[in-house]
PDB file of C-alpha atoms in Angstrom:
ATOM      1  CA  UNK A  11       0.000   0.000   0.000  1.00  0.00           C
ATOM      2  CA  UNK A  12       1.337   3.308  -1.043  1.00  0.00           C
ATOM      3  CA  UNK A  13      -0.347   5.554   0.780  1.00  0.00           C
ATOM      4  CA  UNK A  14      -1.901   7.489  -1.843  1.00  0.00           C
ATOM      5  CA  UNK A  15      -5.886   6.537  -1.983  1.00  0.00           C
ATOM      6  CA  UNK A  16      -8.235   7.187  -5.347  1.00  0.00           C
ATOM      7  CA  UNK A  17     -11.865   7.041  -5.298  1.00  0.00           C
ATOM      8  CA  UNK A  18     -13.889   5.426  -6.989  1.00  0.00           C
ATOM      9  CA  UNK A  19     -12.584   1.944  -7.902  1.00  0.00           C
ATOM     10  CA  UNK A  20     -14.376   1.649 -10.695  1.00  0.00           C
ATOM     11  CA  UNK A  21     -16.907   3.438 -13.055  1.00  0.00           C
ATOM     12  CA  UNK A  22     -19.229   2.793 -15.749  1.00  0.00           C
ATOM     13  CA  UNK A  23     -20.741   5.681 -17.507  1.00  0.00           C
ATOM     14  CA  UNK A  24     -22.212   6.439 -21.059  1.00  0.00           C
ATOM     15  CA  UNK A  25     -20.309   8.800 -23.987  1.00  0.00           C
ATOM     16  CA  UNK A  26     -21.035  12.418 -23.319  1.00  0.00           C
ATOM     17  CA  UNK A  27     -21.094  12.227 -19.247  1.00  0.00           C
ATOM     18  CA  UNK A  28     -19.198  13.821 -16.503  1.00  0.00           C
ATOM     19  CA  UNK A  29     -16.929  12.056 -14.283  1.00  0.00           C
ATOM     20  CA  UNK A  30     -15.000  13.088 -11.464  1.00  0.00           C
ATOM     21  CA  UNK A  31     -11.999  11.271  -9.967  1.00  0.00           C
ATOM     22  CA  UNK A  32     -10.521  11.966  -6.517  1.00  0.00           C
ATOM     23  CA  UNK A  33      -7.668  11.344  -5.451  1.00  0.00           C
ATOM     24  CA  UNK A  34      -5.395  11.765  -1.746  1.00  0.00           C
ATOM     25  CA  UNK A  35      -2.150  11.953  -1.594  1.00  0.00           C
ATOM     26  CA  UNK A  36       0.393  10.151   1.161  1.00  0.00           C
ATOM     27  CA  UNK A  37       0.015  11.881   4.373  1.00  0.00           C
ATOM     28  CA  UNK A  38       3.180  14.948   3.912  1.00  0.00           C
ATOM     29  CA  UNK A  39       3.133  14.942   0.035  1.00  0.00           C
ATOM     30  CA  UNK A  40       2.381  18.158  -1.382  1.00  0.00           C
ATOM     31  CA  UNK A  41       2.521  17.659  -4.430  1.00  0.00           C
ATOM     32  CA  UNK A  42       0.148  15.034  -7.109  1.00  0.00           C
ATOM     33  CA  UNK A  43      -0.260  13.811 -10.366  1.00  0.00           C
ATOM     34  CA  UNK A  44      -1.984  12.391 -12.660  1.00  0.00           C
ATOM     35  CA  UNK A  45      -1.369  10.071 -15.139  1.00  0.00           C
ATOM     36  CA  UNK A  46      -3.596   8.182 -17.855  1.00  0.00           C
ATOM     37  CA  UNK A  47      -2.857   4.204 -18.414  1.00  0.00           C
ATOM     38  CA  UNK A  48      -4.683   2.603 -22.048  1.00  0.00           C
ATOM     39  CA  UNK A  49      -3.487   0.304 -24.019  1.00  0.00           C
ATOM     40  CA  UNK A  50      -2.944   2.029 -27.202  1.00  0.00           C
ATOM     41  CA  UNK A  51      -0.996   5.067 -25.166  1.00  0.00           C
ATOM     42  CA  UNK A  52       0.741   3.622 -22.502  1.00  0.00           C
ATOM     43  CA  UNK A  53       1.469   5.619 -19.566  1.00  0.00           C
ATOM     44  CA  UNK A  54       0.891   9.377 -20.239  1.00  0.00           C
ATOM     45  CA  UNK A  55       1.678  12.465 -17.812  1.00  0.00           C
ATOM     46  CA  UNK A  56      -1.748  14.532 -17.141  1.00  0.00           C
ATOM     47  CA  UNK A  57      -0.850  16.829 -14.850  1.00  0.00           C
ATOM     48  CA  UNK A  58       0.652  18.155 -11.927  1.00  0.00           C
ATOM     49  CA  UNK A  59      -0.155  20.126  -8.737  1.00  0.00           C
ATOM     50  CA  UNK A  60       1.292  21.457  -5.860  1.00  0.00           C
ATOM     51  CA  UNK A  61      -0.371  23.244  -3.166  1.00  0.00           C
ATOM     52  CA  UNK A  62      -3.011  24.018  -5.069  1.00  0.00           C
ATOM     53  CA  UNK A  63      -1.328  25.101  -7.849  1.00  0.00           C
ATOM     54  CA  UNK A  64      -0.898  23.787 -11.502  1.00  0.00           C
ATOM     55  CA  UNK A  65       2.914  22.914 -12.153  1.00  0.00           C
ATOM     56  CA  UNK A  66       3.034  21.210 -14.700  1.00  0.00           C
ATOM     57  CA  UNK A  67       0.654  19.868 -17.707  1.00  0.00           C
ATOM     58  CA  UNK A  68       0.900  17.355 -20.172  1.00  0.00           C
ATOM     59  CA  UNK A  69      -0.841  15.463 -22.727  1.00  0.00           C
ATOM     60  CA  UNK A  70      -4.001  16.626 -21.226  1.00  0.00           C
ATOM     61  CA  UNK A  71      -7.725  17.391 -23.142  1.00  0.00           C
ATOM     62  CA  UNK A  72      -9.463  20.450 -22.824  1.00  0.00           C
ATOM     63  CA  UNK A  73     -12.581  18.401 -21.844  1.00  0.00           C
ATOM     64  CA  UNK A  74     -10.297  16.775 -19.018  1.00  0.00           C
ATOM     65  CA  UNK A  75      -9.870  19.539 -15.976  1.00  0.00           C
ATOM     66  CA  UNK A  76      -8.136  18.872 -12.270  1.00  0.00           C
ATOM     67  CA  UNK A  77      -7.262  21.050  -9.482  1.00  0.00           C
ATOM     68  CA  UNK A  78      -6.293  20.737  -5.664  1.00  0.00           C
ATOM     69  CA  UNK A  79      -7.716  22.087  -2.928  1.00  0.00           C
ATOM     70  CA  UNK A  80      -6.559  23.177   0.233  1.00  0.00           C
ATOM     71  CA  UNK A  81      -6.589  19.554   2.440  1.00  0.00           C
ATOM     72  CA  UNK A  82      -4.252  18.874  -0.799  1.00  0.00           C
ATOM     73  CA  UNK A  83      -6.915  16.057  -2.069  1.00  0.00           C
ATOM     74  CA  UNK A  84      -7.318  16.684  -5.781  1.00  0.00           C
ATOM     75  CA  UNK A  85     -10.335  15.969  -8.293  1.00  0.00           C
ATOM     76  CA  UNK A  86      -9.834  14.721 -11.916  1.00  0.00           C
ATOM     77  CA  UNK A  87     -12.919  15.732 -13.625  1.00  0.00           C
ATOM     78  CA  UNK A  88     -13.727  14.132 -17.146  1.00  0.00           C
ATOM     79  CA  UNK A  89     -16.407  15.791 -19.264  1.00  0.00           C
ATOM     80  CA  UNK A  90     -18.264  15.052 -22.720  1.00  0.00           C
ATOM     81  CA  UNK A  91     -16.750  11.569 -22.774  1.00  0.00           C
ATOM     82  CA  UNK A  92     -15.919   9.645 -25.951  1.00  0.00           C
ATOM     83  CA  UNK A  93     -14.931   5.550 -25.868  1.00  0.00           C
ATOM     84  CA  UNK A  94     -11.712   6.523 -26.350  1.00  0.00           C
ATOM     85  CA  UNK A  95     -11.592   8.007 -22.583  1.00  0.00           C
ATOM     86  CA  UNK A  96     -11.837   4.134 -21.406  1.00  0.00           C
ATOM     87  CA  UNK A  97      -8.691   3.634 -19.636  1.00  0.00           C
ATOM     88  CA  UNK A  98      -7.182   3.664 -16.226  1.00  0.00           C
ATOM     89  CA  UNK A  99      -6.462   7.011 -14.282  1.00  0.00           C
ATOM     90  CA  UNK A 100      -3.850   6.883 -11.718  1.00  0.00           C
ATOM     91  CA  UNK A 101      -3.114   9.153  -9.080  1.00  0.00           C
ATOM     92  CA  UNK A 102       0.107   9.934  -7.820  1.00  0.00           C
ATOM     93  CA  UNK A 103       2.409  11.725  -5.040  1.00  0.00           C
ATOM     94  CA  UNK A 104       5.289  13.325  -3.653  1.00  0.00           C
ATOM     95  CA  UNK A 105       6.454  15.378  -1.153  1.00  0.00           C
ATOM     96  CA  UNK A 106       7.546  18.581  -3.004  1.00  0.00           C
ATOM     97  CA  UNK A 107       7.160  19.247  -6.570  1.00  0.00           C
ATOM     98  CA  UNK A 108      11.096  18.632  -7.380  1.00  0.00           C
ATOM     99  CA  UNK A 109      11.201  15.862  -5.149  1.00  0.00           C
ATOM    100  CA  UNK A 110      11.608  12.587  -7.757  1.00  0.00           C
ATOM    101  CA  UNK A 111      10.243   9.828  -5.815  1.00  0.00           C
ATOM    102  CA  UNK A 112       6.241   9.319  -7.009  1.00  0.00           C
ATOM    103  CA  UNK A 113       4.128   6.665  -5.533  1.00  0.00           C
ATOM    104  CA  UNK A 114       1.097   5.362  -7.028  1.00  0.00           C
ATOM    105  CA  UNK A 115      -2.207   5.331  -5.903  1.00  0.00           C
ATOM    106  CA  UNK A 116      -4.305   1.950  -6.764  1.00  0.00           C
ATOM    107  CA  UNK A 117      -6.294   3.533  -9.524  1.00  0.00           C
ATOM    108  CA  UNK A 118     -10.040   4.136 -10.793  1.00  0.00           C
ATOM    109  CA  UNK A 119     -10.671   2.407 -13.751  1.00  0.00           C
ATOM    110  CA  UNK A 120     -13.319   4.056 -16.369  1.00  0.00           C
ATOM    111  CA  UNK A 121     -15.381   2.207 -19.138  1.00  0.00           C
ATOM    112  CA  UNK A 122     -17.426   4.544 -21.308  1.00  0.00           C
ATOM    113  CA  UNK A 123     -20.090   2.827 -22.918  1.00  0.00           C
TER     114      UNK A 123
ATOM    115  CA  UNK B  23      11.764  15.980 -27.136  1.00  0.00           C
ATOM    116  CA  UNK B  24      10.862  13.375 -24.603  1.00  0.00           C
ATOM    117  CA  UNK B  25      10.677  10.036 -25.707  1.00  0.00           C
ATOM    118  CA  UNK B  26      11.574   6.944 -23.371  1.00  0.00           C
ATOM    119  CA  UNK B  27      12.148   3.496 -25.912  1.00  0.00           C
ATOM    120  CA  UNK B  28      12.130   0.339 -24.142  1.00  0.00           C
ATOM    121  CA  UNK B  29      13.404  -2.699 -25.170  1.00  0.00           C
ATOM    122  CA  UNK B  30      11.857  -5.730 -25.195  1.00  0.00           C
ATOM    123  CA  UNK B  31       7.982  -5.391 -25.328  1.00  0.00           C
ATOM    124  CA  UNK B  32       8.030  -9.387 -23.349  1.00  0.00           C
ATOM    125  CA  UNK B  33      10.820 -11.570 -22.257  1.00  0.00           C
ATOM    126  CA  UNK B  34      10.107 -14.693 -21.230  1.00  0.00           C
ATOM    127  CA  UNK B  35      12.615 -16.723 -18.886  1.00  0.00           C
ATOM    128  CA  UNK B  36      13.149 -19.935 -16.920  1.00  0.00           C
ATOM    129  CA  UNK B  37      13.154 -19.313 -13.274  1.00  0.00           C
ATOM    130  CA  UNK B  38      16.481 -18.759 -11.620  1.00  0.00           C
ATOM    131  CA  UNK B  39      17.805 -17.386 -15.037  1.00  0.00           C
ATOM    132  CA  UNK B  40      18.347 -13.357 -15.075  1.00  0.00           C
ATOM    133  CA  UNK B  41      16.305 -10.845 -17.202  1.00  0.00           C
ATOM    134  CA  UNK B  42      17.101  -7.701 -18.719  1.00  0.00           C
ATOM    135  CA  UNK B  43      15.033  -4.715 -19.927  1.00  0.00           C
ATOM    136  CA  UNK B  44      16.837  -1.619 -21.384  1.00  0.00           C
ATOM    137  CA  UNK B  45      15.962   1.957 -21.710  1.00  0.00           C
ATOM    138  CA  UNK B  46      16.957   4.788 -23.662  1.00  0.00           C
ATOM    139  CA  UNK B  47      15.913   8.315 -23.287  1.00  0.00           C
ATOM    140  CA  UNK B  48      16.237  11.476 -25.168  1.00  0.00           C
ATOM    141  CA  UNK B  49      16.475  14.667 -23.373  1.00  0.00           C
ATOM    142  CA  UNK B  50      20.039  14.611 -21.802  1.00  0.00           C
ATOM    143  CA  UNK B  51      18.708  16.989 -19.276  1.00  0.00           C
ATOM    144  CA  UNK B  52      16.390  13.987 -17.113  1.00  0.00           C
ATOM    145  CA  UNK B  53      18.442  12.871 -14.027  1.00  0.00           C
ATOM    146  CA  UNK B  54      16.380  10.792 -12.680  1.00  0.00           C
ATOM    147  CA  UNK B  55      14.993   7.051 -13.830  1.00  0.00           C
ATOM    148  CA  UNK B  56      12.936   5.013 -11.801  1.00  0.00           C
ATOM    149  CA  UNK B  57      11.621   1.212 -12.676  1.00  0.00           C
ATOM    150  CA  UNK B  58       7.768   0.260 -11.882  1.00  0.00           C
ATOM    151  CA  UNK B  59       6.558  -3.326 -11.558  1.00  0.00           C
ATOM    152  CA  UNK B  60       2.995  -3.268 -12.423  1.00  0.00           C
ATOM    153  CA  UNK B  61       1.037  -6.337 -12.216  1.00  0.00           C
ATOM    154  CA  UNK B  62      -2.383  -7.168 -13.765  1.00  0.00           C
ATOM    155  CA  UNK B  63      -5.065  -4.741 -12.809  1.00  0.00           C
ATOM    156  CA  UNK B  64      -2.696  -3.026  -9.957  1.00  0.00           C
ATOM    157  CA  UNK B  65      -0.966   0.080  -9.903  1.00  0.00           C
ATOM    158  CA  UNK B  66       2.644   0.705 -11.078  1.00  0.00           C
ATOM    159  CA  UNK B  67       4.697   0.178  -7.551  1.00  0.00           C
ATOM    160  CA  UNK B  68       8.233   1.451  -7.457  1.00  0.00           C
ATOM    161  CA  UNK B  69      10.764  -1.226  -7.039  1.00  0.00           C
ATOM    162  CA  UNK B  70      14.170   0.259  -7.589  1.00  0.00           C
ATOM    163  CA  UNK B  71      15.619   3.894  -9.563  1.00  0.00           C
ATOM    164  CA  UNK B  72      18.911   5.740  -9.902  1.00  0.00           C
ATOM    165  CA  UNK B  73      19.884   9.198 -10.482  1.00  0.00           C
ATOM    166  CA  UNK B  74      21.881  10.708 -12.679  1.00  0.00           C
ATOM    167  CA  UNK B  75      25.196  10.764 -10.667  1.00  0.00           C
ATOM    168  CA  UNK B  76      25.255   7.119 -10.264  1.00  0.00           C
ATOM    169  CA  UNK B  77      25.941   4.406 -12.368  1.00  0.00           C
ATOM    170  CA  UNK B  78      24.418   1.481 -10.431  1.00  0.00           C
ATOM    171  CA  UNK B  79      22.243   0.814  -7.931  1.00  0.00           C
ATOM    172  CA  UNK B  80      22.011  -2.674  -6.345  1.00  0.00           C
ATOM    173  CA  UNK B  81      18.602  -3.929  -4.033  1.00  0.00           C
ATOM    174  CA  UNK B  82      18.843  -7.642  -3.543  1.00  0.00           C
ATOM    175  CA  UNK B  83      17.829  -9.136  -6.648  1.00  0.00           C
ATOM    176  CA  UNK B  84      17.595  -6.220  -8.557  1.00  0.00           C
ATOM    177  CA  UNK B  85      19.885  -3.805  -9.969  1.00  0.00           C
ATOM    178  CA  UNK B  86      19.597  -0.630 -12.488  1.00  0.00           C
ATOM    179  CA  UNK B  87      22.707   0.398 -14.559  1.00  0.00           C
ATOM    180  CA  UNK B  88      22.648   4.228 -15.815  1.00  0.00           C
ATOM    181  CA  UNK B  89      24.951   4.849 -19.241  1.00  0.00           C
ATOM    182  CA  UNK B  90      24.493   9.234 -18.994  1.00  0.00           C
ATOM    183  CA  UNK B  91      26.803   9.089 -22.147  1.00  0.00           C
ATOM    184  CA  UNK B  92      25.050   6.969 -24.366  1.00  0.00           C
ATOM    185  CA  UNK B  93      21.439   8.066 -22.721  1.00  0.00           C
ATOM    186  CA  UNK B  94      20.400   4.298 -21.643  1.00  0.00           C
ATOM    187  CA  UNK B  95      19.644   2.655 -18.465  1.00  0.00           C
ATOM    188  CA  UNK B  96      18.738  -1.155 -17.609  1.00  0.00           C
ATOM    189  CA  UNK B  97      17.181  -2.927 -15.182  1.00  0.00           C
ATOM    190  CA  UNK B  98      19.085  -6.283 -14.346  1.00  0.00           C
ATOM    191  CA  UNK B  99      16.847  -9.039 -12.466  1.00  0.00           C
ATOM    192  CA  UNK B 100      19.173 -12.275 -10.892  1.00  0.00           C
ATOM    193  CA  UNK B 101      17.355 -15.192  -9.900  1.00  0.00           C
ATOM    194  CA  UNK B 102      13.990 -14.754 -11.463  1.00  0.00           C
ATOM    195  CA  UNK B 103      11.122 -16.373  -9.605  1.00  0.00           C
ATOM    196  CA  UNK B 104       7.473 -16.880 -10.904  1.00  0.00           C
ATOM    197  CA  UNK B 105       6.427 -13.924  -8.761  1.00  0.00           C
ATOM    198  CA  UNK B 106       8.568 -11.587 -10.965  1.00  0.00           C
ATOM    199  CA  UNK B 107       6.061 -12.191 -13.374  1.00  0.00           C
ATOM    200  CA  UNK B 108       4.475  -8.707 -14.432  1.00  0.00           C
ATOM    201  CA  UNK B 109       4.685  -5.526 -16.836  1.00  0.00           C
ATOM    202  CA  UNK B 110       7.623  -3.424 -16.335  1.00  0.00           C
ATOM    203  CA  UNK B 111       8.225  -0.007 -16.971  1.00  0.00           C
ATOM    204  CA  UNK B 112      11.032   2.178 -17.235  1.00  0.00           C
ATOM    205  CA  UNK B 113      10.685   6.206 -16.499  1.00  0.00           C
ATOM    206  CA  UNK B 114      12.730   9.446 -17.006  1.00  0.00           C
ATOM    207  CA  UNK B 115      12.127  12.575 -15.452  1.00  0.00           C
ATOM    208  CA  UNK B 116      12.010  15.697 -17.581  1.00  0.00           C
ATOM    209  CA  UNK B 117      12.611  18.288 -15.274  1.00  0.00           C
ATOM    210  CA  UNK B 118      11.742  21.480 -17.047  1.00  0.00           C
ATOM    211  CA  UNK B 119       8.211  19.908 -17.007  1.00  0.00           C
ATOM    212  CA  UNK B 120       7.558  20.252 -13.663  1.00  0.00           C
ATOM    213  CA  UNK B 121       8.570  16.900 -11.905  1.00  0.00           C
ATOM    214  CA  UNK B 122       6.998  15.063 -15.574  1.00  0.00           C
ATOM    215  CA  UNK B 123       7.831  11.206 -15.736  1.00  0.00           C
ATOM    216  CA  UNK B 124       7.701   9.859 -19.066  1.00  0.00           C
ATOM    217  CA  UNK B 125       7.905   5.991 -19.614  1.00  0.00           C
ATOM    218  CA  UNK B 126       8.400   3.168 -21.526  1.00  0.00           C
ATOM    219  CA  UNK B 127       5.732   1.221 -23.477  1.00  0.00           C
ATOM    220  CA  UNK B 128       6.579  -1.474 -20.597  1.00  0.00           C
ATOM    221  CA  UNK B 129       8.013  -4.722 -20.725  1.00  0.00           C
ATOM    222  CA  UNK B 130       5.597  -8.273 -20.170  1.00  0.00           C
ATOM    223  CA  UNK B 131       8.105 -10.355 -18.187  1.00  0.00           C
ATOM    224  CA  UNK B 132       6.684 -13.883 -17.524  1.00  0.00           C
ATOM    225  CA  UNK B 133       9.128 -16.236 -15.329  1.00  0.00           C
ATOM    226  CA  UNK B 134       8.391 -20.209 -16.412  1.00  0.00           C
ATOM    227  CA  UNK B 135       8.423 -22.448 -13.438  1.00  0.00           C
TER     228      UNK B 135
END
């Protein structure tokens, strides 16, 4: 167990719904991220907060938004979903936003039907 | 550009027998490569990673050389057992993009008992 919790485990929606992801990080890490896991993309880099604040952003979609609030839990919300968006979302930490070390949270897995 | 190859996409082994999974990377500015073990339908979970101003890192069975010249990295595994069996991934850290990892496609490593 890392540490680092995600809620839900698992969701089932239809194309052109909402979804939001949540995600705590290790108790002390300031920082999170987010990452996207599918089988045709690998492991992509979503984006990045710390203390609230974006740091860093990657392959993300404008329909995909996050942010982090001040308990430092942060929300990955999914809108106007397509069957492509199918994949696994994980969550991860660390305790400062240089700081290399990033552990995993256990993930949410979304099917878009 | 970031771009992380990994080489091969499975290996398959007889237990007891080593494995090996190499990396390259592109950006000569990452310093920091960690290896995830990632098995079916769990998250990626950190089992070993090196930075830049090292050129080997040893944990029991597991080791992870760095080449900084020739941008590659591998992970060595001695003394493979059945519960080595999983996806592996290898990471760099791009550092002007926040605390970014960008992996590997991942590696299917299946020990034969």
């Amino acid at each position: 167990d890392s540490g680092v919790t995600q809620t839900p485990k698992h969701l089932i929606t239809a194309t052109g719904q909402r979804v939001t992801l949540r995600c705590s990080p290790r108790s002390g890490d300031l920082s999170v991220y987010w990452y996207q896991q599918s089988l045709d993309q690998g492991l992509q880099f979503l984006i990045q907060y710390y203390n609230g604040e974006e740091r860093a952003k990657g392959n993300i979609l404008e329909r995909f938004s996050a942010q982090q609030f001040p308990d430092l839990h942060s929300e990955l919300n999914l809108s106007s979903l397509e069957l492509g968006d199918s994949a696994l979302y994980f969550c991860a930490s660390s305790e400062s936003p240089t700081e290399e070390t990033q552990y995993f949270g256990p993930g949410t897995r979304l099917l878009v039907l | 550009g970031e771009n992380v190859e990994q080489h091969p996409s499975t290996l398959s082994v007889q237990e007891g027998d080593s494995a090996v999974i190499k990396c390259t990377y592109s950006d000569s500015a990452s310093n920091y490569f960690p290896w995830y073990k990632q098995e079916l339908g769990k998250r990626p979970q950190l089992i070993i990673d090196i930075r830049s101003n090292v050129g080997e890192k040893k944990d029991q069975r597991i080791a992870v050389t760095l080449n900084k010249t020739a941008k590659h990295f591998s992970l060595h595994i001695t003394e493979t057992q059945p519960e080595d069996s999983a996806v592996y991934f290898c990471a760099a850290r791009y550092r002007e993009y926040g605390n970014k990892l960008v992996f590997g496609a991942g590696t299917i490593l299946r020990v034969k008992s």
